[in-house]
PDB file of C-alpha atoms in Angstrom:
ATOM      1  CA  MET U   1      43.345 -46.596  17.515  1.00  0.00           C
ATOM      2  CA  ALA U   2      41.307 -45.020  19.877  1.00  0.00           C
ATOM      3  CA  GLY U   3      38.378 -46.446  21.823  1.00  0.00           C
ATOM      4  CA  SER U   4      36.491 -49.551  22.199  1.00  0.00           C
ATOM      5  CA  MET U   5      36.257 -53.160  20.092  1.00  0.00           C
ATOM      6  CA  VAL U   6      32.122 -54.496  19.338  1.00  0.00           C
ATOM      7  CA  PHE U   7      31.539 -58.369  16.998  1.00  0.00           C
ATOM      8  CA  CYS U   8      29.822 -57.836  14.090  1.00  0.00           C
ATOM      9  CA  ARG U   9      26.839 -58.306  14.229  1.00  0.00           C
ATOM     10  CA  GLY U  10      27.253 -59.818  10.742  1.00  0.00           C
ATOM     11  CA  CYS U  11      30.066 -62.365  10.145  1.00  0.00           C
ATOM     12  CA  GLY U  12      31.418 -61.526  14.325  1.00  0.00           C
ATOM     13  CA  LYS U  13      34.443 -60.186  14.041  1.00  0.00           C
ATOM     14  CA  GLU U  14      36.016 -57.466  16.075  1.00  0.00           C
ATOM     15  CA  ILE U  15      35.534 -53.703  14.330  1.00  0.00           C
ATOM     16  CA  HIS U  16      35.200 -50.812  16.131  1.00  0.00           C
ATOM     17  CA  GLU U  17      32.340 -49.653  17.891  1.00  0.00           C
ATOM     18  CA  ASP U  18      32.164 -46.266  16.036  1.00  0.00           C
ATOM     19  CA  ALA U  19      31.653 -48.095  12.584  1.00  0.00           C
ATOM     20  CA  ARG U  20      28.392 -48.094  10.591  1.00  0.00           C
ATOM     21  CA  THR U  21      29.450 -51.013   8.603  1.00  0.00           C
ATOM     22  CA  CYS U  22      31.675 -54.129   8.830  1.00  0.00           C
ATOM     23  CA  PRO U  23      34.746 -54.668   7.075  1.00  0.00           C
ATOM     24  CA  HIS U  24      35.269 -57.505   6.406  1.00  0.00           C
ATOM     25  CA  CYS U  25      31.481 -58.644   5.818  1.00  0.00           C
ATOM     26  CA  GLY U  26      29.602 -54.807   4.609  1.00  0.00           C
ATOM     27  CA  ALA U  27      26.449 -55.473   7.085  1.00  0.00           C
ATOM     28  CA  PRO U  28      25.733 -53.016   8.540  1.00  0.00           C
ATOM     29  CA  GLN U  29      25.876 -52.402  11.802  1.00  0.00           C
ATOM     30  CA  ARG U  30      23.031 -50.628  14.910  1.00  0.00           C
ATOM     31  CA  ALA U  31      23.966 -47.746  16.469  1.00  0.00           C
ATOM     32  CA  THR U  32      23.881 -47.568  20.288  1.00  0.00           C
ATOM     33  CA  ASN U  33      22.456 -44.752  22.198  1.00  0.00           C
ATOM     34  CA  GLN U  34      21.939 -42.702  19.019  1.00  0.00           C
ATOM     35  CA  GLY U  35      18.255 -42.368  17.664  1.00  0.00           C
ATOM     36  CA  LYS U  36      15.254 -42.752  19.749  1.00  0.00           C
ATOM     37  CA  ASN U  37      13.331 -45.194  20.781  1.00  0.00           C
ATOM     38  CA  LYS U  38      10.402 -46.931  19.456  1.00  0.00           C
ATOM     39  CA  VAL U  39       8.760 -48.055  22.826  1.00  0.00           C
ATOM     40  CA  VAL U  40       9.511 -44.918  24.737  1.00  0.00           C
ATOM     41  CA  ALA U  41       7.945 -42.874  21.898  1.00  0.00           C
ATOM     42  CA  GLY U  42       5.202 -45.703  22.004  1.00  0.00           C
ATOM     43  CA  VAL U  43       4.626 -45.151  25.656  1.00  0.00           C
ATOM     44  CA  LEU U  44       4.500 -40.934  25.299  1.00  0.00           C
ATOM     45  CA  ALA U  45       1.457 -42.151  22.538  1.00  0.00           C
ATOM     46  CA  LEU U  46      -0.109 -44.867  24.553  1.00  0.00           C
ATOM     47  CA  PHE U  47      -0.281 -42.193  27.406  1.00  0.00           C
ATOM     48  CA  LEU U  48       0.720 -38.432  26.870  1.00  0.00           C
ATOM     49  CA  GLY U  49       0.116 -38.487  23.356  1.00  0.00           C
ATOM     50  CA  GLY U  50      -3.213 -36.227  23.552  1.00  0.00           C
ATOM     51  CA  LEU U  51      -0.447 -33.911  24.618  1.00  0.00           C
ATOM     52  CA  GLY U  52       1.852 -33.993  21.836  1.00  0.00           C
ATOM     53  CA  VAL U  53       4.321 -35.729  23.858  1.00  0.00           C
ATOM     54  CA  HIS U  54       5.659 -38.190  21.619  1.00  0.00           C
ATOM     55  CA  ARG U  55       6.113 -35.674  18.376  1.00  0.00           C
ATOM     56  CA  PHE U  56       8.578 -33.016  20.377  1.00  0.00           C
ATOM     57  CA  TYR U  57      11.136 -36.685  21.750  1.00  0.00           C
ATOM     58  CA  LEU U  58      11.052 -37.738  18.162  1.00  0.00           C
ATOM     59  CA  GLY U  59      11.171 -34.214  17.338  1.00  0.00           C
ATOM     60  CA  GLN U  60       9.181 -33.023  15.841  1.00  0.00           C
ATOM     61  CA  TRP U  61       7.222 -29.235  15.638  1.00  0.00           C
ATOM     62  CA  TRP U  62       4.437 -30.092  15.166  1.00  0.00           C
ATOM     63  CA  GLY U  63       3.281 -32.289  17.697  1.00  0.00           C
ATOM     64  CA  ILE U  64       1.927 -28.567  19.425  1.00  0.00           C
ATOM     65  CA  PHE U  65      -1.014 -29.529  17.384  1.00  0.00           C
ATOM     66  CA  TYR U  66      -1.443 -32.782  19.683  1.00  0.00           C
ATOM     67  CA  LEU U  67      -1.466 -29.759  21.860  1.00  0.00           C
ATOM     68  CA  LEU U  68      -3.608 -26.861  20.662  1.00  0.00           C
ATOM     69  CA  PHE U  69      -7.014 -28.892  19.711  1.00  0.00           C
ATOM     70  CA  VAL U  70      -6.963 -31.879  21.484  1.00  0.00           C
ATOM     71  CA  TRP U  71      -8.906 -29.227  25.140  1.00  0.00           C
ATOM     72  CA  VAL U  72     -11.336 -28.870  21.745  1.00  0.00           C
ATOM     73  CA  PHE U  73     -11.425 -32.260  19.708  1.00  0.00           C
ATOM     74  CA  PHE U  74      -9.663 -35.354  21.791  1.00  0.00           C
ATOM     75  CA  ILE U  75      -9.286 -36.435  18.220  1.00  0.00           C
ATOM     76  CA  PRO U  76      -5.340 -36.043  18.602  1.00  0.00           C
ATOM     77  CA  SER U  77      -5.286 -38.723  21.487  1.00  0.00           C
ATOM     78  CA  PHE U  78      -6.999 -41.164  19.260  1.00  0.00           C
ATOM     79  CA  ILE U  79      -4.614 -40.170  16.588  1.00  0.00           C
ATOM     80  CA  ALA U  80      -2.194 -40.816  19.112  1.00  0.00           C
ATOM     81  CA  PHE U  81      -2.612 -44.031  20.531  1.00  0.00           C
ATOM     82  CA  ILE U  82      -3.221 -45.719  17.238  1.00  0.00           C
ATOM     83  CA  GLU U  83       0.201 -44.018  16.490  1.00  0.00           C
ATOM     84  CA  GLY U  84       1.706 -45.535  19.379  1.00  0.00           C
ATOM     85  CA  ILE U  85       0.543 -48.823  18.517  1.00  0.00           C
ATOM     86  CA  VAL U  86       1.795 -48.511  15.809  1.00  0.00           C
ATOM     87  CA  PHE U  87       5.131 -47.099  17.131  1.00  0.00           C
ATOM     88  CA  LEU U  88       5.809 -50.736  18.558  1.00  0.00           C
ATOM     89  CA  VAL U  89       4.870 -52.942  15.682  1.00  0.00           C
ATOM     90  CA  THR U  90       7.393 -50.961  13.414  1.00  0.00           C
ATOM     91  CA  ASN U  91      10.569 -53.145  12.856  1.00  0.00           C
ATOM     92  CA  ASP U  92      13.946 -52.209  14.331  1.00  0.00           C
ATOM     93  CA  GLU U  93      15.273 -51.299  10.853  1.00  0.00           C
ATOM     94  CA  VAL U  94      12.252 -49.326  10.100  1.00  0.00           C
ATOM     95  CA  TRP U  95      11.931 -47.732  12.432  1.00  0.00           C
ATOM     96  CA  GLU U  96      16.464 -47.178  12.071  1.00  0.00           C
ATOM     97  CA  GLN U  97      16.397 -46.126   9.034  1.00  0.00           C
ATOM     98  CA  LYS U  98      12.369 -43.578   9.931  1.00  0.00           C
ATOM     99  CA  TYR U  99      13.868 -42.372  13.441  1.00  0.00           C
ATOM    100  CA  GLY U 100      17.403 -42.865  14.016  1.00  0.00           C
ATOM    101  CA  PRO U 101      21.004 -41.462  13.453  1.00  0.00           C
ATOM    102  CA  ALA U 102      21.375 -39.009  10.587  1.00  0.00           C
TER     103      ALA U 102
END
């Protein structure tokens, strides 16, 4: 078997690192180094959100609207600030479902 082994997050038994669920208990395993990090997205939204940087980080093309309208209305900056707070307080499981690996 190629690859390394890790321990299940549910039952603690040894499983292959690529397993999405544990073959012993069925517990879902969190993907590592895949998907988007909510802390990075939150910090980007707080500090550069008016430019839509957080939306580009999340792979959402419509971040361009933040960039286009920030100079005129400053509303995207306010919206991004709220989004940054929401990103940071979002439950990890919910975050993984929405922005995790496909």
